[in-house]
Coordinates of C-alpha atoms and ligand atoms in Angstrom, one line a residue:
M44 CA 13.4 -19.8 -3.3
K45 CA 13.9 -23.1 -1.6
T46 CA 10.9 -25.0 -0.1
I47 CA 11.9 -27.3 2.8
R48 CA 9.5 -29.6 4.7
K49 CA 11.9 -31.4 7.0
I50 CA 13.6 -30.0 10.1
A51 CA 16.8 -31.8 9.4
S52 CA 17.3 -30.3 6.0
L53 CA 16.3 -26.9 7.2
R54 CA 19.0 -27.2 9.8
E55 CA 21.6 -28.1 7.1
T56 CA 20.8 -25.0 5.1
L57 CA 20.8 -22.8 8.2
R58 CA 24.2 -24.3 9.3
A59 CA 25.7 -23.3 5.9
W60 CA 24.4 -19.7 6.3
R61 CA 25.7 -19.4 9.8
H62 CA 29.0 -20.8 8.7
A63 CA 29.2 -18.0 6.1
G64 CA 28.5 -15.5 8.9
Q65 CA 25.0 -14.6 7.8
T66 CA 22.2 -13.6 10.1
V67 CA 18.7 -15.1 9.9
A68 CA 15.2 -13.5 10.2
L69 CA 12.1 -15.7 10.7
V70 CA 8.6 -14.7 9.7
P71 CA 6.1 -17.2 11.1
T72 CA 2.8 -17.4 9.2
L73 CA -0.3 -19.6 8.8
G74 CA 0.0 -19.1 5.0
N75 CA -2.6 -17.7 2.7
L76 CA -0.3 -14.7 2.4
H77 CA -1.5 -11.2 1.6
Q78 CA 0.3 -7.9 1.4
G79 CA 0.4 -7.6 5.2
H80 CA 2.6 -10.7 5.4
I81 CA 4.7 -9.5 2.5
S82 CA 5.3 -6.2 4.4
L83 CA 6.7 -8.4 7.3
V84 CA 9.0 -10.1 4.9
E85 CA 10.2 -6.7 3.6
L86 CA 10.7 -5.6 7.2
A87 CA 12.7 -8.8 7.9
R88 CA 14.8 -8.1 4.8
R89 CA 16.1 -4.9 6.5
Q90 CA 17.0 -6.9 9.7
A91 CA 19.0 -9.9 8.5
D92 CA 20.9 -11.4 5.6
R93 CA 18.6 -14.3 5.1
I94 CA 14.8 -14.7 5.5
V95 CA 13.0 -17.9 6.5
V96 CA 9.2 -17.8 6.2
S97 CA 7.3 -20.6 7.8
V98 CA 3.9 -21.6 6.5
F99 CA 2.1 -23.9 8.9
V100 CA -1.6 -24.1 9.8
N101 CA -1.0 -24.9 13.4
P102 CA -3.7 -27.2 14.7
T103 CA -3.0 -26.6 18.4
Q104 CA -4.1 -22.9 18.2
F105 CA -7.6 -23.7 16.8
G106 CA -10.3 -24.6 19.2
P107 CA -13.2 -27.1 18.7
G108 CA -15.6 -25.6 16.1
E109 CA -13.1 -23.1 14.8
D110 CA -11.9 -22.9 11.2
Y111 CA -8.9 -25.2 11.3
Q112 CA -10.2 -27.5 8.5
A113 CA -11.5 -24.5 6.4
Y114 CA -8.5 -22.3 6.9
P115 CA -7.3 -21.5 3.3
R116 CA -4.2 -23.5 2.3
T117 CA -2.6 -21.9 -0.7
L118 CA 1.0 -23.0 -0.8
D119 CA 1.6 -22.5 -4.5
H120 CA 0.3 -18.9 -4.4
D121 CA 2.3 -18.3 -1.2
R122 CA 5.5 -19.6 -2.8
R123 CA 5.0 -17.2 -5.8
R124 CA 4.5 -14.2 -3.5
L125 CA 7.5 -15.1 -1.3
T126 CA 9.7 -15.6 -4.4
R127 CA 8.8 -12.1 -5.6
A128 CA 9.3 -10.6 -2.1
G129 CA 12.9 -12.1 -2.0
A130 CA 12.6 -14.6 0.8
E131 CA 15.3 -17.3 0.6
L132 CA 13.5 -20.2 2.2
L133 CA 10.0 -21.4 2.8
F134 CA 9.6 -23.8 5.7
A135 CA 6.3 -25.7 5.2
P136 CA 6.4 -28.7 7.6
A137 CA 3.7 -31.4 7.9
V138 CA 1.8 -31.6 11.2
E139 CA 3.7 -34.8 12.1
E140 CA 7.0 -33.0 11.6
M141 CA 6.1 -30.3 14.2
Y142 CA 4.2 -32.5 16.5
P143 CA 5.8 -36.0 16.2
R144 CA 4.0 -37.8 19.1
A145 CA 1.2 -39.9 17.7
E146 CA -0.7 -39.7 21.1
D147 CA -1.0 -36.0 21.5
A148 CA 0.7 -32.6 20.7
G149 CA 3.3 -33.1 23.3
T150 CA 4.9 -30.4 25.4
V151 CA 2.7 -27.3 25.9
V152 CA 4.3 -23.8 26.3
S153 CA 2.0 -21.5 28.3
V154 CA 2.3 -17.8 29.1
P155 CA 0.1 -17.5 32.2
G156 CA -2.1 -14.5 32.8
L157 CA -1.7 -12.9 29.3
S158 CA -3.1 -16.0 27.6
S159 CA -6.4 -16.1 29.4
I160 CA -7.6 -12.5 29.0
L161 CA -9.2 -10.7 26.0
C162 CA -9.1 -13.2 23.0
G163 CA -7.9 -15.9 25.4
E164 CA -11.1 -15.7 27.3
F165 CA -13.1 -16.4 24.2
R166 CA -10.6 -18.8 22.6
P167 CA -9.4 -21.0 25.5
G168 CA -6.1 -22.7 24.7
H169 CA -5.5 -20.6 21.6
F170 CA -2.4 -18.8 22.9
D171 CA -1.0 -22.0 24.4
G172 CA -1.1 -23.3 20.8
V173 CA 0.6 -20.1 19.5
A174 CA 3.3 -20.1 22.3
S175 CA 3.9 -23.9 21.7
V176 CA 4.4 -23.6 18.0
V177 CA 6.4 -20.3 18.2
S178 CA 8.8 -22.0 20.7
R179 CA 9.2 -24.9 18.4
L180 CA 10.0 -22.6 15.5
F181 CA 12.5 -20.6 17.6
N182 CA 14.2 -23.8 18.5
I183 CA 14.2 -25.2 15.0
V184 CA 15.3 -22.0 13.2
Q185 CA 17.2 -20.3 16.0
P186 CA 16.7 -16.9 14.2
D187 CA 18.5 -13.7 15.1
V188 CA 15.3 -11.8 14.5
A189 CA 11.6 -12.8 14.4
V190 CA 9.0 -10.6 12.9
F191 CA 5.3 -10.6 13.9
G192 CA 2.4 -8.3 12.9
Q193 CA 1.1 -5.7 15.3
K194 CA -2.4 -6.5 14.1
D195 CA -2.6 -9.3 16.7
Y196 CA -1.3 -7.1 19.5
Q197 CA -2.1 -9.7 22.3
Q198 CA -0.2 -12.4 20.4
L199 CA 2.8 -10.0 20.0
T200 CA 2.7 -9.2 23.7
I201 CA 2.6 -12.9 24.6
I202 CA 5.6 -13.7 22.3
R203 CA 7.6 -10.8 23.8
R204 CA 6.9 -12.3 27.2
L205 CA 7.8 -15.8 26.0
Q206 CA 11.1 -14.5 24.5
A207 CA 12.0 -12.7 27.7
D208 CA 10.9 -15.5 30.2
L209 CA 12.6 -18.3 28.2
H210 CA 15.7 -16.2 27.3
Y211 CA 15.4 -16.9 23.6
P212 CA 18.3 -15.1 21.9
V213 CA 16.1 -13.5 19.3
A214 CA 15.0 -9.9 18.7
I215 CA 11.2 -9.6 18.4
V216 CA 10.3 -7.0 15.7
A217 CA 6.8 -5.8 15.3
G218 CA 5.4 -4.9 11.8
P219 CA 2.7 -2.3 11.4
T220 CA -0.8 -3.3 10.5
L221 CA -1.6 -2.9 6.8
R222 CA -5.1 -1.7 5.9
E223 CA -7.4 -1.5 2.9
A224 CA -8.3 2.1 1.7
D225 CA -11.4 2.1 4.0
G226 CA -9.3 1.2 7.1
L227 CA -10.1 -2.6 7.3
A228 CA -7.0 -4.4 8.6
L229 CA -5.7 -6.9 6.1
S230 CA -6.5 -10.5 7.3
S231 CA -6.9 -13.9 5.7
R232 CA -10.2 -14.1 7.5
N233 CA -11.6 -11.1 5.6
Q234 CA -12.4 -13.5 2.7
Y235 CA -15.1 -15.1 4.9
L236 CA -17.1 -11.8 4.7
S237 CA -20.0 -11.5 2.2
P238 CA -20.0 -8.4 0.0
A239 CA -22.5 -6.7 2.4
E240 CA -20.4 -7.6 5.5
R241 CA -17.3 -6.4 3.7
R242 CA -18.9 -3.0 3.3
L243 CA -19.7 -2.9 7.1
A244 CA -16.4 -4.3 8.3
P245 CA -14.5 -0.9 8.4
V246 CA -16.8 0.1 11.3
L247 CA -14.4 -1.9 13.5
Y248 CA -11.5 0.3 12.5
R249 CA -13.5 3.5 12.8
A250 CA -14.8 2.5 16.3
V251 CA -11.2 1.8 17.6
S252 CA -9.9 5.0 15.9
E253 CA -12.7 7.1 17.4
C254 CA -11.9 5.7 20.9
G255 CA -8.1 6.4 20.3
D256 CA -8.9 10.0 19.3
R257 CA -11.0 10.6 22.4
L258 CA -8.3 9.2 24.7
R259 CA -5.7 11.4 23.0
A260 CA -8.1 14.4 23.5
G261 CA -8.1 13.7 27.2
A262 CA -11.2 11.4 27.8
R263 CA -10.7 9.3 30.9
D264 CA -14.0 7.5 31.4
Y265 CA -12.7 4.2 30.1
A266 CA -15.9 2.3 30.9
A267 CA -18.0 4.8 29.0
L268 CA -15.7 4.7 26.0
E269 CA -15.7 0.9 26.0
A270 CA -19.5 0.8 26.2
H271 CA -19.8 3.3 23.4
G272 CA -17.4 1.3 21.2
K273 CA -19.3 -1.9 21.8
A274 CA -22.7 -0.3 21.2
T275 CA -21.4 1.1 17.8
L276 CA -20.4 -2.4 16.8
V277 CA -23.7 -3.9 17.8
A278 CA -25.6 -1.2 16.0
A279 CA -23.7 -2.0 12.8
G280 CA -24.5 -5.7 13.1
F281 CA -21.3 -7.1 14.8
R282 CA -21.3 -9.5 17.7
P283 CA -18.4 -8.1 19.8
D284 CA -16.4 -10.4 22.1
Y285 CA -14.8 -7.4 23.7
F286 CA -13.9 -3.7 23.2
S287 CA -11.2 -2.9 25.8
I288 CA -8.8 -0.1 26.8
R289 CA -5.6 -1.6 28.3
N290 CA -2.2 -0.7 29.4
A291 CA 0.0 -1.3 26.3
H292 CA 2.8 -3.2 28.1
G293 CA 1.0 -5.8 30.3
L294 CA -2.5 -5.6 28.8
Q295 CA -4.0 -4.9 32.3
P296 CA -7.1 -2.7 32.4
A297 CA -6.0 0.9 31.9
Q298 CA -5.5 3.1 34.9
I299 CA -5.9 6.9 34.9
M300 CA -2.1 7.4 35.2
D301 CA -1.1 5.0 32.3
R302 CA 0.5 6.9 29.4
H303 CA 0.9 4.0 27.0
L304 CA -2.5 2.6 26.1
V305 CA -3.9 0.2 23.6
V306 CA -7.5 -0.1 22.4
L307 CA -8.3 -3.7 21.5
V308 CA -11.3 -5.2 19.8
A309 CA -12.6 -8.6 18.7
A310 CA -15.9 -9.0 17.0
H311 CA -17.8 -11.5 14.8
L312 CA -19.3 -10.4 11.6
G313 CA -21.1 -13.2 9.8
R314 CA -18.6 -16.1 9.7
A315 CA -15.6 -13.9 10.3
R316 CA -14.0 -13.1 13.7
L317 CA -12.1 -9.9 13.2
I318 CA -9.6 -8.2 15.5
D319 CA -8.0 -4.8 15.5
N320 CA -6.2 -2.4 17.9
Q321 CA -4.8 1.0 18.2
L322 CA -1.9 2.3 20.3
V323 CA -2.4 5.5 22.2
E324 CA 0.4 7.6 23.7
R325 CA -0.5 10.5 25.8
Ligands
PAF277 O1 -0.2 -14.9 13.6 C1 -0.1 -16.0 13.1 O2 -0.1 -16.1 11.8 C2 0.1 -17.3 13.9 O3 -0.5 -17.2 15.1 C3 1.6 -17.7 14.1 C4 2.4 -16.6 14.9 C5 2.2 -17.9 12.8 C6 1.7 -19.0 14.9 O4 1.1 -20.0 14.3

């Protein structure tokens, strides 16, 4: 597997692939790859001839006081995992390559509405950072397909909107959330959990699943379900940001007639901020 750090040389390789009639899938990541990321690479493998994985800890999506400096950077480990998974190319640019202006991060891409609710309310500017870096990656790689994990459902919704609004000729494919045996969604941030917190962490998944089960069984008192979910988390020692039942397409608060719902949660446990979600069809 080739590792490329410069946009110009990435484009040269991509040009050769395209010239040979090959299609390209992009899997954007922050690195510190775990099996969840590898499952996205495997999904990409089924969608295109060639796979580009980007590893870039994107500074613009971290707010003041968040874990940008501490975020685990494990490029050698990532390279080994990607080689085993059969990715052709690792794109690992420096910050200056992605954001060349010395004064500031330059053009901001913003998806209004969706970016300021749920996680956006608690992490102002986060989704502008995500949309800005994903737009840059789409422009640099010009992939036929881009694969994102469903674990960050709000991010996935924002990227779908971005793709549609800006007419990017790329198919957005969602990869299912991978979980530990006890239900905890795989995440790089799980490593911030102490052993005691790690034992508690699956309560997040259980609370979301219980809410999903009740909705499928016909429960309609959304406010009561949300309050119960939040109380379950508080009782277990979490500090929830939100526990919310939304329309799965636009992430608006769920209405009685909505058939496609998503239960979304974000909560702090010790140093870790964990997110999870569950889709509900009824
Ligand atoms: O989900 C992530 O890992 C990041 O937000 C992404 C999409 C790679 C953008 O930096």
